[in-house]
Backbone as numpy.savetxt, mean C-alpha at the origin, in Angstrom:
# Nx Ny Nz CAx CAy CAz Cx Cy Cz
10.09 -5.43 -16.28 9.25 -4.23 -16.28 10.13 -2.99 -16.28
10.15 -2.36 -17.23 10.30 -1.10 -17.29 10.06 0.37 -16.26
10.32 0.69 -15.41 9.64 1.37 -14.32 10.22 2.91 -14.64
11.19 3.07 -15.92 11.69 4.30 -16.25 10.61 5.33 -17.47
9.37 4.64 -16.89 8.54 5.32 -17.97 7.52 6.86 -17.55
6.94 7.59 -18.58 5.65 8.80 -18.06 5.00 8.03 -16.94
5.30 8.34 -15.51 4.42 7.31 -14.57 3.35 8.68 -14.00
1.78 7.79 -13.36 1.71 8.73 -12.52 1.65 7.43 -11.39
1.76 7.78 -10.35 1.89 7.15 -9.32 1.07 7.98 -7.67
0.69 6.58 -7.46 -0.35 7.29 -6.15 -0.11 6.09 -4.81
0.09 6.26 -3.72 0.60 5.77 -2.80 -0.24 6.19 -1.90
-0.94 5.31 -1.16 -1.63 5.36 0.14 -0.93 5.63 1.51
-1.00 6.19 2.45 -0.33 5.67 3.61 0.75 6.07 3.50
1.11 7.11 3.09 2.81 7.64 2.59 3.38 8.32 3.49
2.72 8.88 4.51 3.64 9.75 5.67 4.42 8.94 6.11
4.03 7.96 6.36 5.63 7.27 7.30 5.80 5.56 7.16
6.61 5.24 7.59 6.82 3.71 7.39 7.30 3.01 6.26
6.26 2.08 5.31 6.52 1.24 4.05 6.03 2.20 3.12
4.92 2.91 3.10 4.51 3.77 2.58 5.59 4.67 2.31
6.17 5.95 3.02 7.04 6.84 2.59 8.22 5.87 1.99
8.49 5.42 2.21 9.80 4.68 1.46 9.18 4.27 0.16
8.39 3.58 -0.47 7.81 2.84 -1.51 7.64 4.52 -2.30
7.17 5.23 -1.91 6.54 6.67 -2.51 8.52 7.13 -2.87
9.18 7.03 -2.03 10.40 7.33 -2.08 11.33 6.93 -3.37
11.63 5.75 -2.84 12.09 4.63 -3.56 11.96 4.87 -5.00
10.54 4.15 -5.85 10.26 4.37 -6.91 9.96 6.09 -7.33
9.92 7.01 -7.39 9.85 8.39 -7.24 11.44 8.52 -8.41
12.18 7.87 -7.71 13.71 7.94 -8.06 13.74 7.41 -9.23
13.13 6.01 -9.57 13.07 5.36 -10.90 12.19 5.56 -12.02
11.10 6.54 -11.41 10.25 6.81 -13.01 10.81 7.85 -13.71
10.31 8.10 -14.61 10.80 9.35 -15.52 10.54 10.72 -14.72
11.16 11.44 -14.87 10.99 12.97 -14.09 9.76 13.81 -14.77
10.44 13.62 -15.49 9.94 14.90 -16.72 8.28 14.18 -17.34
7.44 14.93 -16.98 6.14 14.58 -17.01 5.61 13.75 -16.41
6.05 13.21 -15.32 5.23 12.07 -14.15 4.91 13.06 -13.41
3.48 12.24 -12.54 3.31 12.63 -11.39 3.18 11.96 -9.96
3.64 12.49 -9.31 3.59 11.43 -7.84 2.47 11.68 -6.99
1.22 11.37 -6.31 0.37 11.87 -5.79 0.37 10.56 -4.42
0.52 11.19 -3.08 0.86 10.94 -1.98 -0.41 11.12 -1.34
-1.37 10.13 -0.57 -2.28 10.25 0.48 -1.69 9.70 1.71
-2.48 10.31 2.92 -2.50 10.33 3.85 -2.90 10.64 5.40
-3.06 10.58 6.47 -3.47 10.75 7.11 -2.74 12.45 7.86
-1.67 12.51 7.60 -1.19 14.05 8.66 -0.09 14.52 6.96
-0.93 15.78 6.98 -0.57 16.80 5.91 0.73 17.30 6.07
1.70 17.51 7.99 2.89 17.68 7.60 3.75 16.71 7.69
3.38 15.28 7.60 4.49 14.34 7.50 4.28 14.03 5.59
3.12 14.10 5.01 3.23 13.98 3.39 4.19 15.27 2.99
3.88 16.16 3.62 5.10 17.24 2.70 6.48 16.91 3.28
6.76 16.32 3.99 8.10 15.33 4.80 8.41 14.55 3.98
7.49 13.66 3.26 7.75 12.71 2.49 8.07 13.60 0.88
7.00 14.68 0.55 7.18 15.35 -0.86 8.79 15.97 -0.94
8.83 16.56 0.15 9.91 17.29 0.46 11.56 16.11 0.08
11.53 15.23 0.63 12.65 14.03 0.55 12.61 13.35 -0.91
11.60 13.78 -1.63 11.12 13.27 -2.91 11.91 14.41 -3.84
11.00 15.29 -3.47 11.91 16.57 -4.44 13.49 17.07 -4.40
14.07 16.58 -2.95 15.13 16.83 -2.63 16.04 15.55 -3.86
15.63 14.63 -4.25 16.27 13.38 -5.19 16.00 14.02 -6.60
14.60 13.59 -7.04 13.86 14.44 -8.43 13.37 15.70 -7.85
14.35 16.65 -8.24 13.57 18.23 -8.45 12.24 18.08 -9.20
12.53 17.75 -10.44 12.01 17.85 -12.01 10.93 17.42 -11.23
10.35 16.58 -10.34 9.21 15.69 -10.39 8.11 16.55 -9.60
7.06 16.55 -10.53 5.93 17.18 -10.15 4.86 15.98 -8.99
5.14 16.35 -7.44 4.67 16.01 -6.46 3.29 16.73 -5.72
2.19 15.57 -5.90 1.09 16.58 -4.88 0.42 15.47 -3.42
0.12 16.43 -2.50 -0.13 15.49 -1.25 -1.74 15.85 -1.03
-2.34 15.00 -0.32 -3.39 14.69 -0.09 -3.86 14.31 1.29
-4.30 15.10 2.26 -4.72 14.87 3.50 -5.93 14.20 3.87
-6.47 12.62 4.16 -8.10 12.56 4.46 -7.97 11.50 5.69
-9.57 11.49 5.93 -9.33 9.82 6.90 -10.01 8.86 6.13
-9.28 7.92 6.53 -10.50 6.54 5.37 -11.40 6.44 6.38
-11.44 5.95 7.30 -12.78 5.85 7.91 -14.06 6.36 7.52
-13.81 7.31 6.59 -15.25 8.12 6.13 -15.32 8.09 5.07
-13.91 8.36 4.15 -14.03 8.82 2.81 -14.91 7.84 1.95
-15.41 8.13 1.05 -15.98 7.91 -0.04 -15.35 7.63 -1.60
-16.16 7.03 -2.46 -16.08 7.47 -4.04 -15.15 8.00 -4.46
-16.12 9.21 -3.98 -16.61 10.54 -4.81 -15.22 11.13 -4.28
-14.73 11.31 -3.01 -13.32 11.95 -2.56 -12.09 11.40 -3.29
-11.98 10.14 -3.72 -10.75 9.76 -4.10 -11.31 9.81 -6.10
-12.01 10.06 -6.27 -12.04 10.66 -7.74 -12.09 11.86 -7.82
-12.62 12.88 -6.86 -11.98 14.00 -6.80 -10.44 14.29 -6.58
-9.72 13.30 -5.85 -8.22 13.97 -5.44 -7.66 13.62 -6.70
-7.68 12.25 -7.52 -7.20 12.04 -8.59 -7.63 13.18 -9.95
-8.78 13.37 -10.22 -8.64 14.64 -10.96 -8.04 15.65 -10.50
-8.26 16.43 -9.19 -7.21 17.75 -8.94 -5.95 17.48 -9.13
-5.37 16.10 -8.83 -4.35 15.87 -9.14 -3.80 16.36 -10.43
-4.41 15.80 -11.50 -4.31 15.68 -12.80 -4.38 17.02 -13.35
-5.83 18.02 -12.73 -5.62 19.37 -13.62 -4.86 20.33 -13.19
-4.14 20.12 -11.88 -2.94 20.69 -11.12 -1.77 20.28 -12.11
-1.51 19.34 -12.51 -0.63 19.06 -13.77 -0.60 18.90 -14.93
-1.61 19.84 -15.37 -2.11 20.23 -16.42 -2.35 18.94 -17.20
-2.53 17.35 -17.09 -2.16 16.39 -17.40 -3.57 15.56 -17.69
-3.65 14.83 -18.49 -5.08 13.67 -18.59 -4.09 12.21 -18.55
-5.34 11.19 -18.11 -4.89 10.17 -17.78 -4.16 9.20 -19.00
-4.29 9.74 -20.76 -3.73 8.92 -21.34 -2.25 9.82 -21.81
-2.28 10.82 -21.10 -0.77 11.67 -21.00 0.57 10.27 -20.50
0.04 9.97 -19.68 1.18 8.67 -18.93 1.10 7.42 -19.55
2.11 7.10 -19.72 2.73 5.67 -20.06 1.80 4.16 -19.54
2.11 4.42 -18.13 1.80 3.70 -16.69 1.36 4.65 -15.96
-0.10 3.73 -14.98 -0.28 4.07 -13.98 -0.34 3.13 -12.97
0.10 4.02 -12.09 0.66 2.37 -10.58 -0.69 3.28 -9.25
-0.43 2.30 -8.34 -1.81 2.64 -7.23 -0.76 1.69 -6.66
-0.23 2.19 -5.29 -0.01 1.23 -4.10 -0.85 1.48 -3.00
-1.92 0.32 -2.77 -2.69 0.30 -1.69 -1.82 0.07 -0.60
-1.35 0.36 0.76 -0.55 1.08 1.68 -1.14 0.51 3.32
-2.16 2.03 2.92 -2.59 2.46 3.93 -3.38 1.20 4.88
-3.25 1.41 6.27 -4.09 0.24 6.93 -3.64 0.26 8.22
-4.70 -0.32 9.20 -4.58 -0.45 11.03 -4.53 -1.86 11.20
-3.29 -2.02 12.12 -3.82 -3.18 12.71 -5.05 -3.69 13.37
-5.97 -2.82 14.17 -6.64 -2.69 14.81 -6.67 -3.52 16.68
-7.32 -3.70 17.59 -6.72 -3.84 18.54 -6.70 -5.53 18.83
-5.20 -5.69 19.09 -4.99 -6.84 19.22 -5.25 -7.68 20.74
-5.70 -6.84 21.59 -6.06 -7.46 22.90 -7.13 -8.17 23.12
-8.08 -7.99 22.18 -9.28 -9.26 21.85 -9.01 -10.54 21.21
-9.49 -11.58 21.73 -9.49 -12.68 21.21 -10.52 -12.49 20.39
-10.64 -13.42 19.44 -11.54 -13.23 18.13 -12.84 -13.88 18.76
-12.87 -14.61 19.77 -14.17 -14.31 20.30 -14.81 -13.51 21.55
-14.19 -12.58 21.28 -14.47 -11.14 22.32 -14.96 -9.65 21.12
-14.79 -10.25 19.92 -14.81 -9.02 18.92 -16.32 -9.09 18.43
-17.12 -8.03 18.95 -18.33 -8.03 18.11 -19.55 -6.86 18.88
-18.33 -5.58 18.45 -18.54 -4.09 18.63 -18.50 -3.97 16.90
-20.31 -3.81 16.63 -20.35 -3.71 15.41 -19.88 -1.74 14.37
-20.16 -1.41 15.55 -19.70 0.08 15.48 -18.18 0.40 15.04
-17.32 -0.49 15.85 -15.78 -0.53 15.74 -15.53 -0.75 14.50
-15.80 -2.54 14.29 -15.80 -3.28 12.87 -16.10 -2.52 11.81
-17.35 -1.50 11.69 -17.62 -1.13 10.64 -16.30 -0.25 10.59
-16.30 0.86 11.20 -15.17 2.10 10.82 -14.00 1.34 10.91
-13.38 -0.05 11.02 -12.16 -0.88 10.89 -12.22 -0.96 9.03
-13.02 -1.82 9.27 -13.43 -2.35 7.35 -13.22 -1.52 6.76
-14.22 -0.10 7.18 -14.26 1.22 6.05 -13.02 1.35 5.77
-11.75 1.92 7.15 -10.79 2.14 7.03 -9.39 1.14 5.93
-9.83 0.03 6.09 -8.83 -1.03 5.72 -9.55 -1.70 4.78
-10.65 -1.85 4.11 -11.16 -2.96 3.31 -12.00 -1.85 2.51
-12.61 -1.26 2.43 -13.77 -0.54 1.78 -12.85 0.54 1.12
-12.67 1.32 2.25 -11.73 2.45 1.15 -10.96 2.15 -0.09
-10.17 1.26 0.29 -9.31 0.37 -0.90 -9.84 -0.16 -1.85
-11.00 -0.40 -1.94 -12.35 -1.08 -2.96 -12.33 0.60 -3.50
-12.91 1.06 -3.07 -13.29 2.60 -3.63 -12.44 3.14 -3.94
-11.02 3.48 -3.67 -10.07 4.13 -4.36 -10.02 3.28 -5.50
-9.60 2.25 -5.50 -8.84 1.32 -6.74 -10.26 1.37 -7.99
-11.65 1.04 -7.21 -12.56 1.71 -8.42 -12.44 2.84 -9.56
-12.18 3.99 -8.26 -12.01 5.48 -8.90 -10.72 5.17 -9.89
-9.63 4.83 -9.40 -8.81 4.32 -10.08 -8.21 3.90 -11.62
-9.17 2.47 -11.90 -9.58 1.98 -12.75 -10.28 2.74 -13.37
-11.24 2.93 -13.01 -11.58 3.77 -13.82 -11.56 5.01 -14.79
-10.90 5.91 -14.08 -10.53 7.27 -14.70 -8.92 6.79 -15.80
-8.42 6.02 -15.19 -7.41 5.85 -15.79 -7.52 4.66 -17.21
-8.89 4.26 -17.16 -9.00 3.37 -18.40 -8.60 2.44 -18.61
-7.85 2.91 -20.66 -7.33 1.58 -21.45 -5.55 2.00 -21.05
-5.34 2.95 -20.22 -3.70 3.20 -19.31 -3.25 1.85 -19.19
-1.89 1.14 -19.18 -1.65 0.27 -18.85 -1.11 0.40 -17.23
-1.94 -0.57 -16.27 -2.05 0.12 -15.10 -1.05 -1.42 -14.08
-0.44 -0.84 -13.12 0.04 -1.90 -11.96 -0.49 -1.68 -10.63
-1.38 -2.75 -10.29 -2.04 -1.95 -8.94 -1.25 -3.53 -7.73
-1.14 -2.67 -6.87 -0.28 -2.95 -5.61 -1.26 -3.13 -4.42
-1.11 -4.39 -3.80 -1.92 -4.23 -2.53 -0.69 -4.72 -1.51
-0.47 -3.94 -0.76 0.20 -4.27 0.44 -0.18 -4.77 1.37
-0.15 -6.78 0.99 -0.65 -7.65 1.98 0.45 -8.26 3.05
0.10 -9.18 3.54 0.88 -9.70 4.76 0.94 -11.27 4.96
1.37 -12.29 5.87 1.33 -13.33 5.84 0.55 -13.53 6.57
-0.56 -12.70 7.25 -1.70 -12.60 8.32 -2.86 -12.85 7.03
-2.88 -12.37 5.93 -4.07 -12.47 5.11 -4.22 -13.83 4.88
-3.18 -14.60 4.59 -3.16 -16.60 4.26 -3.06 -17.49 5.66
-2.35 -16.79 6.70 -2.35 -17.64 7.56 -2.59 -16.66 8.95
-3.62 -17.62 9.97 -3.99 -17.20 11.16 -3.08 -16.75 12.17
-2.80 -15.60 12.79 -2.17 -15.42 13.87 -2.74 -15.14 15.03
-2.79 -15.33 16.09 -3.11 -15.32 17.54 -3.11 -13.64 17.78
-4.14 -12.88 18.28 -3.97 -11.89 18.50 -4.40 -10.62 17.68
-4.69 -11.30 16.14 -4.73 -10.47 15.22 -5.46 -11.00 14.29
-6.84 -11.21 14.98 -8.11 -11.21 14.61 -8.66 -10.20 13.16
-8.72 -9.12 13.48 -8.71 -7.78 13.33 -8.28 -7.79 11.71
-6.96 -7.78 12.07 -5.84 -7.76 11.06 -5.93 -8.75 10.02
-6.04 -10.27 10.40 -5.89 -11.42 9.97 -7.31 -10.95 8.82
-8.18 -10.68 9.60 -9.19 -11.10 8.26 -9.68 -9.64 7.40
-9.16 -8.16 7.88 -9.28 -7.18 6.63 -8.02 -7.46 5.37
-7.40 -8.33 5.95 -6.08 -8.80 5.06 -6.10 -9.41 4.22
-6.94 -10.23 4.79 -7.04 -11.54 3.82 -9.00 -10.88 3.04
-9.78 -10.21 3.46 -10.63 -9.20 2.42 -10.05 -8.72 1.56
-9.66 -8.35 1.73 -8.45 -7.23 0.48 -7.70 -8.49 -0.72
-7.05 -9.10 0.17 -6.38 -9.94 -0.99 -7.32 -10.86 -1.90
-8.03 -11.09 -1.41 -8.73 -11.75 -2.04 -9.60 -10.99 -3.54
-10.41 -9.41 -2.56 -10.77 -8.79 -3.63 -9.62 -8.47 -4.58
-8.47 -8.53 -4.49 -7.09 -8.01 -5.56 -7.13 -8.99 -6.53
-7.37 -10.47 -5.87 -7.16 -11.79 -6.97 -8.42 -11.63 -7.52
-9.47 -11.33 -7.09 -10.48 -11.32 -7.80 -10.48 -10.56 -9.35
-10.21 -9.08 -8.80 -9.74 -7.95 -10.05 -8.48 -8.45 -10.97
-7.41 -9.49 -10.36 -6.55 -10.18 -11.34 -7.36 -10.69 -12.25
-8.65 -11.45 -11.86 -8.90 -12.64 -12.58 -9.71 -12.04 -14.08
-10.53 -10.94 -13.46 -11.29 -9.99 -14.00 -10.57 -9.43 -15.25
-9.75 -8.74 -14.99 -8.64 -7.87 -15.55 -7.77 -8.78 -16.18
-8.07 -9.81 -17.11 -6.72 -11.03 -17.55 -6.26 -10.40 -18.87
-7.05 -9.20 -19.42 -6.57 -9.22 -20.70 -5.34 -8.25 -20.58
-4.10 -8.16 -21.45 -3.20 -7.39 -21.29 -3.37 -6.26 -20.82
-2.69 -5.17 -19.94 -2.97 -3.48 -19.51 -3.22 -3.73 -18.47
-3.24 -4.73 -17.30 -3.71 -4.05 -16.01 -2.57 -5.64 -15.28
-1.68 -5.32 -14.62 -1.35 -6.20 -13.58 -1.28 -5.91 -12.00
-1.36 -7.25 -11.15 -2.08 -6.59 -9.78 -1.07 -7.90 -9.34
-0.74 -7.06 -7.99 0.19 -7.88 -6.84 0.20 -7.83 -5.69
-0.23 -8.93 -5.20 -0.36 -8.76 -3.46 1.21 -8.93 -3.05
1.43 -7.98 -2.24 3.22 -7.79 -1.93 3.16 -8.04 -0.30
3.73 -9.22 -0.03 3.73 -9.27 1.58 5.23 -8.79 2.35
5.49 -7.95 2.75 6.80 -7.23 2.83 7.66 -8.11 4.00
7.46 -8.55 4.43 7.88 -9.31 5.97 7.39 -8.75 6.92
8.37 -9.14 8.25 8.32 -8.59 9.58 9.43 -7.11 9.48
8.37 -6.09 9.44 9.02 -4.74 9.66 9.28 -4.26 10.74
10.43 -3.19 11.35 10.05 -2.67 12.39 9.92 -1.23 12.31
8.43 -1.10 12.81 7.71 -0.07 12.24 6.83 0.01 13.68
6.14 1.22 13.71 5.23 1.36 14.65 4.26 0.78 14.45
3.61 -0.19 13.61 2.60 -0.95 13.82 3.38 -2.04 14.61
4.39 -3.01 14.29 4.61 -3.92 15.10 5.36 -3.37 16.39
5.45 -2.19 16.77 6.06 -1.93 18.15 4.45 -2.05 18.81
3.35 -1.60 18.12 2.00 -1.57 18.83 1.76 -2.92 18.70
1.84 -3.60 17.87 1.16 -5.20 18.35 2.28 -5.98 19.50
3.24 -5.52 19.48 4.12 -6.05 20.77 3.98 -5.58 21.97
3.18 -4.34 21.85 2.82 -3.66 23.35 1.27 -3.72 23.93
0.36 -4.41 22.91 -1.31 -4.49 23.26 -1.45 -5.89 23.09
-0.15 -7.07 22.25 -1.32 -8.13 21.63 -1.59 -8.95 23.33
-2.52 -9.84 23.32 -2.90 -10.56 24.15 -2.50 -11.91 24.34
-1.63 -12.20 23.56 -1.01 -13.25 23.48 0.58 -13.40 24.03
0.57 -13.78 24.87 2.45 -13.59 25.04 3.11 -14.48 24.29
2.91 -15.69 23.68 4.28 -15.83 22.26 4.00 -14.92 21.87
2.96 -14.05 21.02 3.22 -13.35 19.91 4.06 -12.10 20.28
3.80 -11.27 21.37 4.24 -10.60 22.30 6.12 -10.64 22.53
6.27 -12.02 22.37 8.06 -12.52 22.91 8.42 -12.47 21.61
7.17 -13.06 20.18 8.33 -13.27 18.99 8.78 -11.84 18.32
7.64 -10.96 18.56 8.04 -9.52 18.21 9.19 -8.71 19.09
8.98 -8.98 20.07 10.01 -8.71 20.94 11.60 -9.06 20.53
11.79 -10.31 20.45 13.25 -11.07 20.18 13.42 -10.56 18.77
12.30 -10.47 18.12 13.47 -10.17 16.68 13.52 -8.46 16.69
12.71 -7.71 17.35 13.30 -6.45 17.44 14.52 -6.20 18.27
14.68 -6.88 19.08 16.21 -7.10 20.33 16.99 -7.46 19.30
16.91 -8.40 18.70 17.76 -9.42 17.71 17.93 -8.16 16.18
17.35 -7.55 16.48 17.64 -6.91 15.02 17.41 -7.38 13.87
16.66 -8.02 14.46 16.44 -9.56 12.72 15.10 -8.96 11.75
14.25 -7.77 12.29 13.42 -7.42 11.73 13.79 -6.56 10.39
13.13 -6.64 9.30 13.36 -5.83 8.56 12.98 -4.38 8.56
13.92 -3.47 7.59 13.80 -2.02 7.62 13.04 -1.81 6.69
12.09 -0.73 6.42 11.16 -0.15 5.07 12.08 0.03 3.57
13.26 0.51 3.91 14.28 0.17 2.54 14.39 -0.96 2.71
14.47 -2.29 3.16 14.96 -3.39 2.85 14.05 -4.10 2.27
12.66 -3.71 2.25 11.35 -4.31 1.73 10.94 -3.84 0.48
11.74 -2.65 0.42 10.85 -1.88 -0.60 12.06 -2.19 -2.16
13.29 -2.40 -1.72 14.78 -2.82 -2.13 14.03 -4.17 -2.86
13.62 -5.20 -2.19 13.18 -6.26 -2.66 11.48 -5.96 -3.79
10.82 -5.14 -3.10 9.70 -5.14 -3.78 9.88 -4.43 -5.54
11.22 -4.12 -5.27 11.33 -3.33 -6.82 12.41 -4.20 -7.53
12.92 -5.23 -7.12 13.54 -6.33 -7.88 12.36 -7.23 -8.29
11.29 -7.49 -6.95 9.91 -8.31 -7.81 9.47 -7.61 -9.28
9.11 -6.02 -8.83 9.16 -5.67 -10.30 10.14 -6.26 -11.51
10.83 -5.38 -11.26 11.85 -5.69 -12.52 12.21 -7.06 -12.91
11.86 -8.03 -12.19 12.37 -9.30 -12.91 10.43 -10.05 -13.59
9.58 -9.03 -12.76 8.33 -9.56 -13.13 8.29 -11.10 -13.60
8.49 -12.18 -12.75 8.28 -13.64 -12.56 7.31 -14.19 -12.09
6.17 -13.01 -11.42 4.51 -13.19 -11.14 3.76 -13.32 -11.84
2.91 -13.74 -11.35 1.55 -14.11 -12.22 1.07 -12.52 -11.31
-0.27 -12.49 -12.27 -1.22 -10.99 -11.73 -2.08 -11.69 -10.96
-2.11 -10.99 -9.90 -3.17 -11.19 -8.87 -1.98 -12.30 -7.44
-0.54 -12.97 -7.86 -0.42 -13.45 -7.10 0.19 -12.90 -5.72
0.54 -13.44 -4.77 0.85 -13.44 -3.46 2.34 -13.55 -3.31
3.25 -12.13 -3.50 4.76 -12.74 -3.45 5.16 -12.06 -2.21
5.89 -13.31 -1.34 6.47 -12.67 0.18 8.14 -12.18 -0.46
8.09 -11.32 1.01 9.74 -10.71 0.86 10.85 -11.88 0.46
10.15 -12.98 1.01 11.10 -14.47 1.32 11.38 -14.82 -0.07
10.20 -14.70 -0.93 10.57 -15.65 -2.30 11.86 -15.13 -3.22
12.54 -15.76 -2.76 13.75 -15.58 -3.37 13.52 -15.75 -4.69
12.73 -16.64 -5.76 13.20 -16.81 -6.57 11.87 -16.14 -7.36
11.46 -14.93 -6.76 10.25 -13.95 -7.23 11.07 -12.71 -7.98
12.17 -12.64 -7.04 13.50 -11.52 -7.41 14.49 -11.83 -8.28
């Protein structure tokens, strides 16, 4: 895969963590000169943190940020940010080469319930909205506006979406929602112009897993997060994102599949 092309590119969840690095990272490898990078997020001065570290690499690159909460948003909001995007850069969607969408953004949600203690339907809903629904609705708006574009859409899954973990109820199954709707849109989407990849990055150390090591309810899970952050054995957001752009470039996936940081022979 070619990743030196007219990109526009849109990244969920970009203020901090896998997100700002992935927004980072690739930023560096598309073409300058007529891409655009469009950054969502939850806090407006950590995206210009992230625009800012972007422009400091590519000047040339025309960067815009986007402040909302998923919990609420809608449609209609993420086809609005993608057009302002676009007439802010004087740009239409068959101006670009490629268009990429990294779905990102997401909560663990609280890991101190056992999965049969969970059934605060109030919570669940604004969980889903946040982590499962929004991501349906952006990637709609998405697809859509962007057409017969030849498009790469990204879901940033986990090894919680295929397999059960203790503690992470929550997590385990908006994870495995999502991935599933991604293989679905693979299966949908078979004709050439649109490829889709569930990317499971590893064990990061990031403030989501410092929070599931400090709330989960489980003490293995509790000790294994623990020892590999002592141990240093956890991975860094460049070291995931390092690998997630060799998956690109050697493109050895099928669309719609499930490649962990581990598969060596995905890279």
């Amino acid at each position: 895969m070619d990743l030196k092309q007219k990109t526009y590119l849109l990244v969920t969840g970009a203020s901090r963590g896998i997100g700002r690095e992935f927004a980072q990272q690739l930023s560096q490898r598309i073409q300058s000169v007529g891409s655009l990078v469009v950054l969502m997020g939850r806090s407006q001065p950590l995206l210009e943190e992230t625009k800012a570290n972007i422009l400091k690499e590519s000047p040339d690159l025309s960067v815009r940020t986007f402040a909302l909460e998923l919990s609420t948003a809608r449609a209609e909001d993420f086809g609005g940010i993608i057009f302002e995007s676009l007439n802010h850069a004087k740009a239409y969607p068959r101006h670009f080469q490629r268009a990429v969408i990294i779905h990102n953004a997401g909560t663990v949600g609280d890991t101190s319930k056992r999965a049969r203690e969970i059934g605060d339907t109030v919570y669940l809903q604004q969980y889903y909205h946040t982590n499962v629904f929004s991501a349906i609705a952006l990637n709609c708006q998405f697809m859509r506006i962007f057409g017969d574009v030849p498009k790469l859409v990204v879901n940033l899954s986990t090894l919680a979406a295929i397999a059960p973990i203790s503690s992470m109820a929550y997590y385990c199954t908006v994870k495995a929602a999502r991935e599933m709707y991604f293989r679905v849109l693979a299966t949908e989407e078979s004709a050439p112009g649109t490829l889709v990849l569930n990317y499971a990055p590893g064990m990061i150390d990031t403030q989501m897993t410092v929070q599931v090591q400090r709330e989960a309810h489980d003490p293995a899970v509790v000790a294994m997060f623990r020892e590999q952050r002592e141990a240093k054995t956890m991975l860094t957001p460049p070291q995931t994102t390092e690998r997630f752009i060799q998956v690109l470039e050697a493109q050895r996936f099928k669309s719609g599949d499930h490649v962990d940081y581990k598969d060596h022979d995905a890279a």
